[in-house]
Short mmCIF file of C-alpha atoms in Angstrom, two decimals:
data_model
loop_
_atom_site.label_atom_id
_atom_site.label_comp_id
_atom_site.label_asym_id
_atom_site.label_seq_id
_atom_site.Cartn_x
_atom_site.Cartn_y
_atom_site.Cartn_z
CA MET A 1 16.38 -17.64 14.74
CA LEU A 2 15.52 -19.87 17.72
CA THR A 3 12.84 -22.32 16.69
CA LYS A 4 10.28 -23.81 19.09
CA SER A 5 12.29 -26.99 19.56
CA ALA A 6 15.54 -25.13 20.04
CA LEU A 7 13.91 -22.91 22.77
CA VAL A 8 12.36 -25.94 24.64
CA THR A 9 15.77 -27.65 24.54
CA LEU A 10 17.56 -24.46 25.70
CA LEU A 11 15.09 -23.78 28.63
CA GLY A 12 15.35 -27.36 29.64
CA ALA A 13 19.17 -27.40 29.82
CA ALA A 14 21.14 -26.64 32.98
CA SER A 15 20.90 -23.05 34.12
CA SER A 16 22.33 -21.04 36.97
CA ALA A 17 20.83 -21.62 40.35
CA ALA A 18 18.41 -18.97 41.52
CA ALA A 19 20.82 -17.68 44.18
CA ASP A 20 18.96 -14.37 44.68
CA VAL A 21 15.50 -13.02 44.89
CA TYR A 22 15.35 -9.52 43.55
CA THR A 23 12.75 -7.20 45.04
CA VAL A 24 10.59 -5.18 42.88
CA PRO A 25 9.64 -1.85 44.46
CA SER A 26 5.94 -1.56 45.28
CA GLN A 27 5.68 2.14 44.14
CA PRO A 28 6.56 3.84 40.87
CA ASN A 29 9.82 5.76 40.58
CA ALA A 30 9.01 9.48 40.88
CA ASN A 31 11.89 10.33 38.37
CA GLY A 32 11.11 7.61 35.90
CA GLU A 33 8.04 8.68 34.04
CA PRO A 34 8.82 9.52 30.45
CA LEU A 35 7.07 11.71 27.99
CA ASP A 36 4.83 10.39 25.23
CA GLY A 37 6.84 8.99 22.26
CA PHE A 38 9.78 8.15 24.46
CA VAL A 39 11.23 5.84 21.77
CA SER A 40 12.17 8.35 19.11
CA TYR A 41 14.76 8.91 16.43
CA SER A 42 17.29 11.45 15.16
CA ILE A 43 17.88 11.24 11.40
CA GLU A 44 20.93 12.64 9.81
CA PHE A 45 20.06 15.88 7.96
CA ALA A 46 21.61 14.70 4.67
CA SER A 47 19.91 11.23 4.91
CA PHE A 48 16.42 12.56 5.72
CA PRO A 49 15.16 12.60 2.00
CA GLU A 50 16.14 8.98 1.69
CA PHE A 51 14.45 7.99 4.91
CA ALA A 52 11.21 9.83 4.32
CA GLY A 53 11.03 10.01 0.54
CA ASN A 54 9.04 12.92 -1.12
CA LYS A 55 5.59 13.89 -2.09
CA SER A 56 5.47 11.56 -5.22
CA SER A 57 7.31 8.68 -3.65
CA PRO A 58 7.09 8.45 0.23
CA ASN A 59 9.12 5.86 1.95
CA THR A 60 6.40 3.61 3.09
CA PHE A 61 8.90 1.02 4.59
CA SER A 62 10.20 3.68 7.03
CA TYR A 63 6.67 4.75 7.83
CA ASN A 64 5.57 1.04 8.49
CA LEU A 65 8.41 0.83 11.01
CA ILE A 66 7.53 4.16 12.79
CA ASN A 67 3.82 3.01 12.86
CA ASN A 68 4.79 -0.23 14.63
CA LEU A 69 6.41 1.70 17.51
CA GLY A 70 3.48 4.18 17.64
CA ALA A 71 1.00 1.21 18.09
CA LEU A 72 3.08 -0.14 21.08
CA GLN A 73 3.85 3.06 22.89
CA GLY A 74 0.69 5.10 22.03
CA HIS A 75 2.43 7.83 20.14
CA LYS A 76 4.52 7.75 16.99
CA PRO A 77 8.34 8.46 17.48
CA TYR A 78 9.25 12.06 17.28
CA ILE A 79 11.83 12.65 14.52
CA ARG A 80 14.73 15.08 15.04
CA VAL A 81 16.16 15.95 11.57
CA GLY A 82 19.69 17.10 12.25
CA GLY A 83 23.22 15.89 13.03
CA ASN A 84 26.57 16.99 11.77
CA THR A 85 25.38 17.54 8.20
CA GLN A 86 22.83 20.22 9.23
CA ASP A 87 25.81 22.49 9.88
CA TYR A 88 27.12 22.03 6.26
CA ALA A 89 23.82 22.60 4.57
CA LEU A 90 23.46 25.72 2.40
CA TYR A 91 20.44 26.76 0.42
CA ASN A 92 20.27 27.01 -3.37
CA ALA A 93 16.90 28.45 -4.52
CA SER A 94 17.51 27.38 -8.18
CA GLN A 95 18.37 23.76 -7.26
CA LYS A 96 15.67 21.23 -8.30
CA ALA A 97 17.08 18.34 -6.39
CA SER A 98 16.24 18.15 -2.67
CA LEU A 99 19.80 17.71 -1.65
CA ILE A 100 23.16 17.54 -3.39
CA GLY A 101 26.05 16.37 -1.28
CA ILE A 102 29.81 15.83 -1.99
CA VAL A 103 31.64 13.27 0.17
CA ASP A 104 35.20 14.18 1.06
CA PRO A 105 36.68 10.89 2.47
CA SER A 106 39.48 12.79 4.22
CA ARG A 107 36.81 14.53 6.24
CA SER A 108 34.18 11.90 6.53
CA PRO A 109 33.65 8.75 4.38
CA ASP A 110 30.06 8.30 5.71
CA TYR A 111 28.31 11.59 4.83
CA PRO A 112 28.73 14.67 2.62
CA THR A 113 30.45 17.73 4.01
CA THR A 114 29.62 19.96 1.09
CA ILE A 115 25.75 20.20 0.95
CA HIS A 116 23.28 22.29 -0.97
CA ILE A 117 19.53 21.86 -0.43
CA GLY A 118 16.71 23.11 -2.55
CA ASP A 119 12.93 23.66 -1.97
CA ALA A 120 12.20 19.98 -2.59
CA TYR A 121 14.01 19.02 0.58
CA PHE A 122 11.07 20.27 2.57
CA GLU A 123 8.53 17.94 0.80
CA SER A 124 10.01 15.16 2.95
CA TYR A 125 8.14 16.64 6.00
CA GLY A 126 4.84 15.74 4.32
CA THR A 127 5.36 11.98 3.81
CA TRP A 128 4.67 10.57 7.23
CA PRO A 129 1.10 11.59 8.47
CA GLY A 130 0.95 12.00 12.18
CA VAL A 131 4.63 12.26 12.79
CA GLN A 132 6.10 15.40 14.43
CA PHE A 133 9.47 16.70 13.52
CA SER A 134 12.22 19.02 14.56
CA HIS A 135 14.20 20.88 11.90
CA GLY A 136 17.96 21.57 12.35
CA PHE A 137 19.22 24.89 11.19
CA ASN A 138 22.89 25.62 10.29
CA LEU A 139 24.77 27.36 13.07
CA GLY A 140 28.19 26.10 12.03
CA LEU A 141 28.29 28.17 8.83
CA GLY A 142 25.17 30.32 9.63
CA ALA A 143 26.75 32.64 12.15
CA ASN A 144 30.06 33.43 10.42
CA ARG A 145 29.49 33.25 6.69
CA SER A 146 27.15 35.42 4.64
CA GLU A 147 25.79 32.45 2.62
CA GLY A 148 25.17 30.74 5.88
CA TRP A 149 23.11 33.56 7.37
CA GLU A 150 21.18 33.86 4.02
CA THR A 151 20.44 30.12 4.22
CA LEU A 152 18.93 30.69 7.66
CA ALA A 153 16.78 33.58 6.53
CA ASP A 154 15.73 31.74 3.31
CA THR A 155 14.95 28.37 4.74
CA VAL A 156 13.02 29.30 7.86
CA PRO A 157 10.04 30.24 5.78
CA LEU A 158 10.31 26.93 3.96
CA ALA A 159 10.66 24.84 7.05
CA CYS A 160 7.88 26.58 9.09
CA LYS A 161 5.45 26.20 6.15
CA ALA A 162 6.27 22.55 5.86
CA LEU A 163 5.71 22.14 9.59
CA SER A 164 2.48 24.02 9.85
CA HIS A 165 0.17 21.07 9.65
CA GLY A 166 0.29 19.73 13.17
CA ASN A 167 3.68 18.12 12.51
CA ILE A 168 6.04 20.45 14.41
CA TYR A 169 7.95 19.04 17.34
CA THR A 170 10.40 21.80 18.06
CA TRP A 171 13.40 23.66 16.42
CA GLU A 172 17.20 23.27 16.74
CA TYR A 173 19.92 25.66 15.90
CA GLY A 174 23.31 24.02 15.57
CA ASN A 175 24.55 20.50 16.21
CA GLU A 176 27.30 19.78 18.77
CA PRO A 177 28.59 23.38 18.89
CA ASP A 178 30.92 22.27 21.71
CA LEU A 179 33.00 20.63 19.00
CA PHE A 180 33.05 23.54 16.51
CA SER A 181 36.61 24.41 17.43
CA THR A 182 37.94 20.86 17.62
CA SER A 183 35.93 18.89 15.02
CA ALA A 184 37.67 16.00 13.23
CA GLN A 185 35.77 16.99 10.11
CA GLY A 186 37.45 20.46 10.23
CA PRO A 187 37.00 23.19 12.83
CA VAL A 188 34.48 25.97 12.06
CA ARG A 189 35.47 28.22 15.03
CA PRO A 190 38.78 29.36 16.34
CA SER A 191 40.60 27.82 19.31
CA ASN A 192 39.27 30.63 21.63
CA TRP A 193 35.62 29.62 20.90
CA ASN A 194 33.92 29.87 24.19
CA GLU A 195 30.45 29.76 25.96
CA SER A 196 29.72 33.52 25.85
CA THR A 197 30.47 33.71 22.14
CA TYR A 198 28.35 30.63 21.45
CA ALA A 199 25.40 31.97 23.55
CA TRP A 200 25.58 35.36 21.73
CA GLN A 201 25.64 33.54 18.20
CA TRP A 202 22.79 31.19 19.36
CA LEU A 203 20.60 34.00 20.67
CA ASN A 204 21.28 36.06 17.42
CA GLY A 205 20.35 33.19 15.20
CA THR A 206 17.23 32.10 17.10
CA ALA A 207 15.98 35.74 17.12
CA GLU A 208 16.22 35.58 13.32
CA ILE A 209 14.36 32.28 13.31
CA THR A 210 11.73 33.81 15.52
CA LYS A 211 11.34 36.88 13.32
CA GLN A 212 10.93 34.75 10.14
CA VAL A 213 8.44 32.40 11.79
CA LYS A 214 6.34 35.33 13.01
CA LYS A 215 6.40 36.81 9.49
CA HIS A 216 5.68 33.61 7.45
CA CYS A 217 4.01 31.24 9.80
CA PRO A 218 2.29 33.46 12.58
CA THR A 219 0.24 30.54 13.94
CA LEU A 220 3.47 28.81 14.93
CA ALA A 221 4.55 31.81 16.92
CA LEU A 222 1.48 31.74 19.21
CA PHE A 223 1.89 30.78 22.89
CA GLY A 224 5.50 31.90 22.94
CA GLY A 225 6.74 30.01 19.93
CA PRO A 226 9.04 29.02 18.33
CA LYS A 227 10.72 26.90 20.91
CA PHE A 228 14.05 25.01 20.72
CA MET A 229 15.91 22.01 21.78
CA ALA A 230 19.40 23.12 23.05
CA PRO A 231 22.27 23.12 23.53
CA SER A 232 22.66 19.88 21.71
CA PHE A 233 26.26 19.39 22.92
CA ALA A 234 28.24 16.17 22.14
CA GLY A 235 28.89 15.39 25.68
CA THR A 236 30.05 16.69 29.05
CA GLY A 237 33.88 16.55 28.58
CA ASN A 238 34.32 18.81 25.62
CA HIS A 239 35.51 22.39 24.96
CA LEU A 240 32.16 24.13 25.95
CA LYS A 241 30.20 23.49 29.11
CA ALA A 242 26.43 23.68 29.26
CA PRO A 243 26.16 25.29 32.75
CA LEU A 244 28.49 28.10 31.69
CA ALA A 245 26.44 28.67 28.47
CA PHE A 246 23.35 29.08 30.50
CA GLN A 247 25.12 31.44 32.89
CA ASP A 248 25.99 33.45 29.75
CA GLY A 249 22.33 33.88 28.95
CA LEU A 250 21.56 31.01 26.49
CA ASP A 251 17.98 30.72 27.78
CA LYS A 252 17.39 34.34 28.60
CA ASN A 253 14.39 34.42 26.30
CA LYS A 254 13.03 31.27 27.94
CA ASN A 255 12.58 29.62 24.51
CA ILE A 256 14.53 26.34 25.27
CA GLU A 257 11.75 23.76 25.46
CA TYR A 258 13.99 20.74 25.84
CA PHE A 259 17.47 20.33 27.28
CA SER A 260 19.09 18.28 24.66
CA THR A 261 22.42 16.41 25.21
CA HIS A 262 24.06 13.77 23.06
CA ASN A 263 25.64 10.46 24.06
CA TYR A 264 27.69 7.63 22.49
CA ILE A 265 29.07 4.95 24.72
CA SER A 266 32.51 4.87 22.80
CA GLY A 267 33.90 5.31 19.28
CA ALA A 268 33.85 3.00 16.35
CA THR A 269 37.68 3.08 16.24
CA SER A 270 38.40 3.43 19.96
CA LEU A 271 40.78 0.94 21.41
CA GLY A 272 39.40 -1.91 23.46
CA VAL A 273 35.86 -1.70 22.21
CA THR A 274 34.16 -4.99 22.31
CA LEU A 275 30.59 -6.24 22.22
CA GLN A 276 30.58 -7.74 25.75
CA GLY A 277 32.85 -5.22 27.49
CA THR A 278 31.49 -1.98 25.95
CA LEU A 279 27.84 -2.58 24.87
CA MET A 280 26.48 -5.55 26.61
CA ASN A 281 27.70 -4.20 29.93
CA HIS A 282 25.19 -2.55 32.33
CA ASN A 283 27.88 -0.81 34.51
CA ARG A 284 29.29 0.88 31.34
CA THR A 285 25.83 2.06 30.37
CA VAL A 286 25.02 3.35 33.83
CA SER A 287 28.35 5.34 34.02
CA SER A 288 27.75 6.87 30.61
CA VAL A 289 24.14 7.99 31.24
CA GLN A 290 24.83 9.16 34.75
CA GLY A 291 27.54 11.45 33.44
CA HIS A 292 24.94 13.72 32.06
CA LEU A 293 22.92 14.33 35.19
CA PRO A 294 25.17 16.70 37.07
CA GLU A 295 25.16 19.51 34.49
CA TYR A 296 21.42 19.21 34.03
CA ASN A 297 20.84 19.38 37.82
CA ALA A 298 23.18 22.29 38.13
CA ILE A 299 21.30 24.31 35.59
CA PHE A 300 17.70 23.23 36.46
CA THR A 301 17.82 23.04 40.24
CA THR A 302 14.14 22.58 41.09
CA ALA A 303 11.50 20.06 40.05
CA ALA A 304 9.36 22.79 38.57
CA ALA A 305 12.34 23.94 36.39
CA GLN A 306 13.04 20.37 35.25
CA LYS A 307 9.37 19.86 34.40
CA ALA A 308 9.40 23.01 32.29
CA THR A 309 12.53 22.05 30.45
CA PRO A 310 12.68 18.22 30.27
CA LEU A 311 15.98 16.35 29.83
CA ILE A 312 16.21 14.46 26.55
CA PHE A 313 18.86 12.57 24.54
CA GLY A 314 18.51 14.55 21.28
CA GLU A 315 21.03 12.28 19.58
CA CYS A 316 22.55 9.03 20.85
CA ASN A 317 23.66 5.51 19.72
CA SER A 318 26.22 2.96 20.43
CA LEU A 319 29.53 4.00 18.79
CA TYR A 320 30.20 7.45 17.28
CA ASN A 321 31.56 7.69 13.78
CA GLN A 322 28.55 5.80 12.62
CA GLY A 323 29.27 2.54 14.42
CA ARG A 324 31.39 -0.60 13.62
CA PRO A 325 30.37 -3.67 11.82
CA GLY A 326 30.16 -6.81 14.05
CA LEU A 327 29.33 -4.59 17.00
CA SER A 328 26.84 -1.80 16.31
CA ASN A 329 24.78 -3.86 13.80
CA THR A 330 24.37 -6.98 15.93
CA PHE A 331 21.68 -8.39 18.20
CA GLY A 332 24.00 -7.53 21.08
CA ALA A 333 23.55 -3.92 20.21
CA ALA A 334 19.86 -4.32 20.24
CA LEU A 335 20.17 -5.64 23.89
CA TRP A 336 22.39 -2.67 24.72
CA GLY A 337 19.75 -0.35 23.24
CA ILE A 338 17.07 -1.72 25.63
CA ASP A 339 19.39 -1.27 28.54
CA PHE A 340 20.41 2.24 27.58
CA ASN A 341 16.90 3.51 26.88
CA LEU A 342 15.33 2.01 29.97
CA TYR A 343 18.14 3.13 32.26
CA ALA A 344 17.87 6.63 30.75
CA ALA A 345 14.06 6.62 31.53
CA SER A 346 14.72 5.43 34.99
CA VAL A 347 17.05 8.40 35.95
CA GLY A 348 14.88 11.22 34.37
CA PHE A 349 15.46 11.29 30.67
CA LYS A 350 12.02 11.99 29.20
CA ARG A 351 12.70 11.05 25.54
CA VAL A 352 15.43 9.35 23.61
CA HIS A 353 16.32 9.92 20.00
CA MET A 354 18.39 7.14 18.58
CA HIS A 355 20.50 8.51 15.68
CA MET A 356 20.78 6.87 12.29
CA GLY A 357 21.58 7.70 8.70
CA THR A 358 21.99 6.04 5.29
CA ASN A 359 24.53 3.29 5.45
CA TYR A 360 25.35 3.96 9.17
CA ARG A 361 26.37 0.80 10.95
CA TYR A 362 24.26 1.40 14.10
CA GLN A 363 21.05 2.36 12.24
CA ALA A 364 17.67 0.86 13.23
CA TRP A 365 16.92 0.41 9.47
CA GLN A 366 18.41 1.13 6.01
CA PRO A 367 15.80 3.09 4.13
CA VAL A 368 17.00 2.56 0.59
CA GLU A 369 19.19 0.11 -1.45
CA THR A 370 22.83 1.33 -1.90
CA ASP A 371 26.07 -0.18 -3.00
CA LEU A 372 27.13 -0.23 0.67
CA ALA A 373 24.04 -1.62 2.47
CA SER A 374 20.87 -3.39 1.67
CA ARG A 375 17.46 -1.99 2.45
CA GLY A 376 16.02 -3.66 5.42
CA THR A 377 15.19 -3.73 9.20
CA LYS A 378 18.39 -3.95 11.29
CA ALA A 379 19.05 -5.55 14.64
CA PRO A 380 18.74 -2.37 16.68
CA TYR A 381 15.23 -1.75 15.61
CA TYR A 382 14.19 -4.83 17.61
CA GLY A 383 15.67 -3.15 20.74
CA SER A 384 13.39 -0.10 20.12
CA ILE A 385 10.40 -2.55 19.83
CA ALA A 386 11.12 -4.11 23.20
CA VAL A 387 11.52 -0.64 24.88
CA ALA A 388 8.21 0.48 23.44
CA ALA A 389 6.55 -2.76 24.53
CA THR A 390 7.93 -2.21 28.03
CA LEU A 391 6.37 1.23 28.17
CA GLY A 392 3.08 0.35 26.64
CA ASN A 393 0.60 3.04 25.71
CA GLN A 394 1.90 6.04 27.55
CA GLU A 395 -1.04 8.21 26.57
CA LEU A 396 -3.62 5.93 27.98
CA LEU A 397 -1.81 4.18 30.78
CA PRO A 398 1.42 5.95 31.65
CA VAL A 399 4.09 4.01 33.38
CA SER A 400 7.21 4.94 35.42
CA ILE A 401 10.44 2.94 34.92
CA THR A 402 12.64 1.60 37.83
CA ASN A 403 15.97 0.04 37.44
CA ILE A 404 16.32 -3.14 39.56
CA PRO A 405 19.95 -3.79 40.43
CA LEU A 406 21.06 -7.37 39.60
CA ALA A 407 24.17 -9.23 40.52
CA SER A 408 26.27 -9.08 37.31
CA ALA A 409 27.32 -6.31 34.97
CA TYR A 410 26.00 -8.49 32.09
CA GLU A 411 22.43 -8.34 33.12
CA ALA A 412 19.77 -5.72 33.95
CA ALA A 413 16.07 -5.54 34.89
CA TYR A 414 13.48 -2.82 34.78
CA ALA A 415 9.98 -2.58 36.30
CA ALA A 416 7.22 -0.61 34.67
CA HIS A 417 4.59 0.57 37.24
CA TYR A 418 1.43 2.45 36.37
CA SER A 419 2.10 5.99 37.59
CA SER A 420 -1.28 7.70 37.78
CA GLY A 421 -5.09 7.02 38.18
CA LEU A 422 -6.73 4.07 39.86
CA LEU A 423 -3.91 1.68 38.76
CA LYS A 424 -1.09 3.84 40.22
CA GLY A 425 1.56 1.64 41.82
CA HIS A 426 0.35 -1.55 40.17
CA LEU A 427 3.25 -3.45 38.45
CA ALA A 428 2.49 -3.51 34.68
CA ARG A 429 5.63 -5.10 33.20
CA LEU A 430 9.05 -6.30 33.94
CA THR A 431 11.88 -6.50 31.41
CA VAL A 432 14.94 -8.74 32.11
CA LEU A 433 18.12 -8.63 30.08
CA ASN A 434 20.66 -11.42 30.03
CA MET A 435 23.56 -9.81 28.20
CA ARG A 436 26.10 -12.56 28.65
CA GLY A 437 27.62 -13.13 25.20
CA TYR A 438 26.77 -16.16 23.14
CA ASN A 439 28.26 -16.16 19.63
CA THR A 440 27.42 -18.43 16.73
CA THR A 441 29.38 -16.88 13.89
CA VAL A 442 33.08 -16.88 13.04
CA ASP A 443 33.56 -13.29 11.91
CA GLY A 444 30.53 -11.51 13.57
CA GLU A 445 28.90 -10.75 10.31
CA GLY A 446 26.74 -13.85 10.25
CA LEU A 447 28.39 -15.21 7.12
CA GLU A 448 29.94 -18.34 8.58
CA SER A 449 28.40 -20.38 11.37
CA VAL A 450 30.52 -21.71 14.15
CA PRO A 451 30.84 -25.51 13.67
CA ASN A 452 29.13 -27.34 16.57
CA PRO A 453 28.44 -24.35 18.72
CA PRO A 454 28.47 -25.07 22.46
CA PRO A 455 25.17 -25.43 24.39
CA ARG A 456 23.62 -22.01 25.15
CA PRO A 457 23.43 -21.40 28.90
CA SER A 458 20.45 -19.91 30.54
CA GLN A 459 20.01 -17.85 33.82
CA THR A 460 17.18 -18.09 36.22
CA TYR A 461 15.72 -14.93 37.77
CA THR A 462 13.29 -14.69 40.66
CA PHE A 463 11.59 -11.50 41.60
CA ALA A 464 9.47 -10.66 44.64
CA VAL A 465 6.49 -8.77 43.26
CA SER A 466 4.36 -7.33 46.05
CA GLY A 467 0.78 -6.83 45.11
CA ALA A 468 0.71 -9.50 42.47
CA ARG A 469 -1.96 -12.03 42.99
CA ASN A 470 -0.70 -15.57 43.85
CA GLY A 471 -1.58 -18.00 41.12
CA ALA A 472 -1.72 -15.10 38.48
CA HIS A 473 -0.51 -15.97 35.08
CA VAL A 474 2.14 -13.58 33.71
CA GLY A 475 2.58 -13.28 30.04
CA VAL A 476 6.04 -13.90 28.73
CA GLN A 477 7.38 -12.26 25.58
CA ARG A 478 10.89 -13.05 24.37
CA LEU A 479 13.39 -11.16 22.27
CA LEU A 480 15.49 -13.81 20.54
CA ALA A 481 18.20 -14.31 17.98
CA ASN A 482 20.76 -17.15 17.42
CA GLY A 483 23.34 -15.20 19.42
CA SER A 484 24.61 -11.81 20.37
CA ASP A 485 26.56 -11.54 17.15
CA ALA A 486 23.57 -12.31 14.96
CA ILE A 487 22.56 -9.60 12.44
CA THR A 488 19.38 -11.35 11.16
CA GLY A 489 16.83 -13.89 12.30
CA ILE A 490 15.58 -11.70 15.18
CA THR A 491 12.07 -11.87 16.59
CA PHE A 492 10.06 -10.21 19.50
CA ASP A 493 7.29 -12.48 20.74
CA GLY A 494 7.39 -14.37 17.47
CA TRP A 495 7.03 -11.14 15.45
CA SER A 496 9.35 -10.22 12.51
CA TYR A 497 9.49 -6.75 11.05
CA ASN A 498 11.69 -7.60 8.12
CA TYR A 499 11.38 -5.63 4.93
CA GLU A 500 11.35 -8.86 2.93
CA LEU A 501 8.26 -10.11 4.54
CA ALA A 502 5.79 -7.28 4.53
CA LYS A 503 7.91 -4.09 4.11
CA GLY A 504 8.39 -3.60 7.77
CA LYS A 505 4.81 -4.48 8.96
CA PRO A 506 4.67 -7.09 11.69
CA VAL A 507 4.57 -10.72 10.59
CA ARG A 508 4.02 -13.60 13.11
CA LEU A 509 6.32 -16.43 12.47
CA HIS A 510 5.01 -19.88 13.20
CA ASN A 511 8.35 -21.58 14.13
CA VAL A 512 8.91 -19.45 17.21
CA THR A 513 7.37 -20.21 20.64
CA VAL A 514 4.78 -17.80 21.80
CA GLY A 515 2.07 -17.77 24.41
CA GLU A 516 4.35 -18.74 27.22
CA THR A 517 3.32 -17.82 30.83
CA ALA A 518 4.90 -17.78 34.35
CA VAL A 519 2.89 -18.15 37.53
CA VAL A 520 3.09 -15.99 40.67
CA ARG A 521 3.78 -18.26 43.68
CA ASN A 522 4.21 -17.00 47.17
CA GLY A 523 4.56 -13.46 45.95
CA GLN A 524 7.37 -14.44 43.48
CA VAL A 525 7.72 -14.95 39.79
CA THR A 526 10.58 -16.94 38.20
CA VAL A 527 11.74 -16.89 34.61
CA GLU A 528 14.56 -18.40 32.69
CA VAL A 529 16.43 -16.22 30.23
CA PRO A 530 18.91 -17.60 27.77
CA ASP A 531 22.24 -15.89 27.45
CA SER A 532 22.11 -13.06 24.90
CA SER A 533 18.34 -12.57 25.11
CA ALA A 534 15.62 -10.54 26.80
CA VAL A 535 12.20 -11.26 28.26
CA LEU A 536 9.24 -9.13 28.87
CA LEU A 537 6.83 -10.16 31.66
CA ASN A 538 3.28 -8.66 31.42
CA PHE A 539 1.34 -8.77 34.69
CA PRO A 540 -2.49 -8.91 34.64
CA LEU A 541 -4.47 -5.97 35.79
CA LEU A 542 -6.30 -7.98 38.52
#
């Protein structure tokens, strides 16, 4: 990690000239106000018992990390339980274990594709007080196999009872059905799979879910429930198209509560994927996020319709196929996560669920010890912390996020304005990302340091901040690591969330500079940002 002396030396070194003054808008972005719990997670269905634990042994490490984010953003992350493995899960009433899975490496080396769950699976929903969940039901096998349909009928009562304690978020029926006929793990639909057939099967299955909820958990059926996130498509360029599914009546019962879409910037084995060119690249992130807006706007054409059915990323992360070591698990991926989340918020995404599973390379944390990965807080989690700190307490003082275009594809900035009440329009925070790569290890895994690494450059950013009082002291919080390829030694404002220190609870490190301020002069504020780092500026209320 960067020590006090190293940071002082770095910021005193030669940096780029402040060639531009970037203007921060004086008013909040009307499209950029997220919902509460904007920083949220999606947990792979087969991994959920390991992330959450059970009644007798809850996973307190996971819960500590969730609570950290809740303290910053005013609401605990919402947890979507789903992913590919929800569409392999069948129910076995006599099974004592929560989940038994068989991994077939020819289909996927990272998760089981033959899965049976028992009653104990649903205990995991009771381990994290105050957290709200969505449960993913099996559409992949549920609509065309008798044991799949029986699983649906048998598990709805178990799920709804587990989620009848103020911990229900929403429901989901099927994960990425647009890939059902082309899945690399094995197609579960014929090649003529189309939107009308999907809509019919989804309506049939959700009708069964509704019937079972009304029978076994009638209080959850009040006020038009149950509601769903849908269509949970993998993207916009696949076999099924969301606008056509809606034209074929997907939401004819008006029970889609969130329009959920999924996103990955690229694939773990895709050619040409690099940290700098793929992840630490604002232009690439903008293009990927923007690609989802046309279909949403084509379906929900008015502001009222969009308010009624908010746009969310129900599942997303850096590189599909569970990420690549040296890329998805690095500090550079944490910087990408900040850029991705804040840009998504700025263009209208109301909540973002970052996906993870046991042993996944892009995960925010590893919940248990395995022979493939050590239990611990991973680099991407620190990106989530920085996003939550940018948003602040959305329940008390909601903000709106605005993207501020900068000169290079390797940098980004976002303003957070208070969006309501007496403080509306006041600049609350400003996050600046310098995503120029700076590497300090030989192999990207942090195992061997580069001998005599070159000096670390720094960039100077000046922002015109109308309304900010001249002479005001602006708080500076830094997200730091030794380089973009670092996988450990990361801090936010001097805080570490490592498992080894306090099982994920925040611990202030005394060898990292904190308490730094910048001063507003002539309506401008200037800050230096080392390459491969981020800074959060906190403006005083008065």
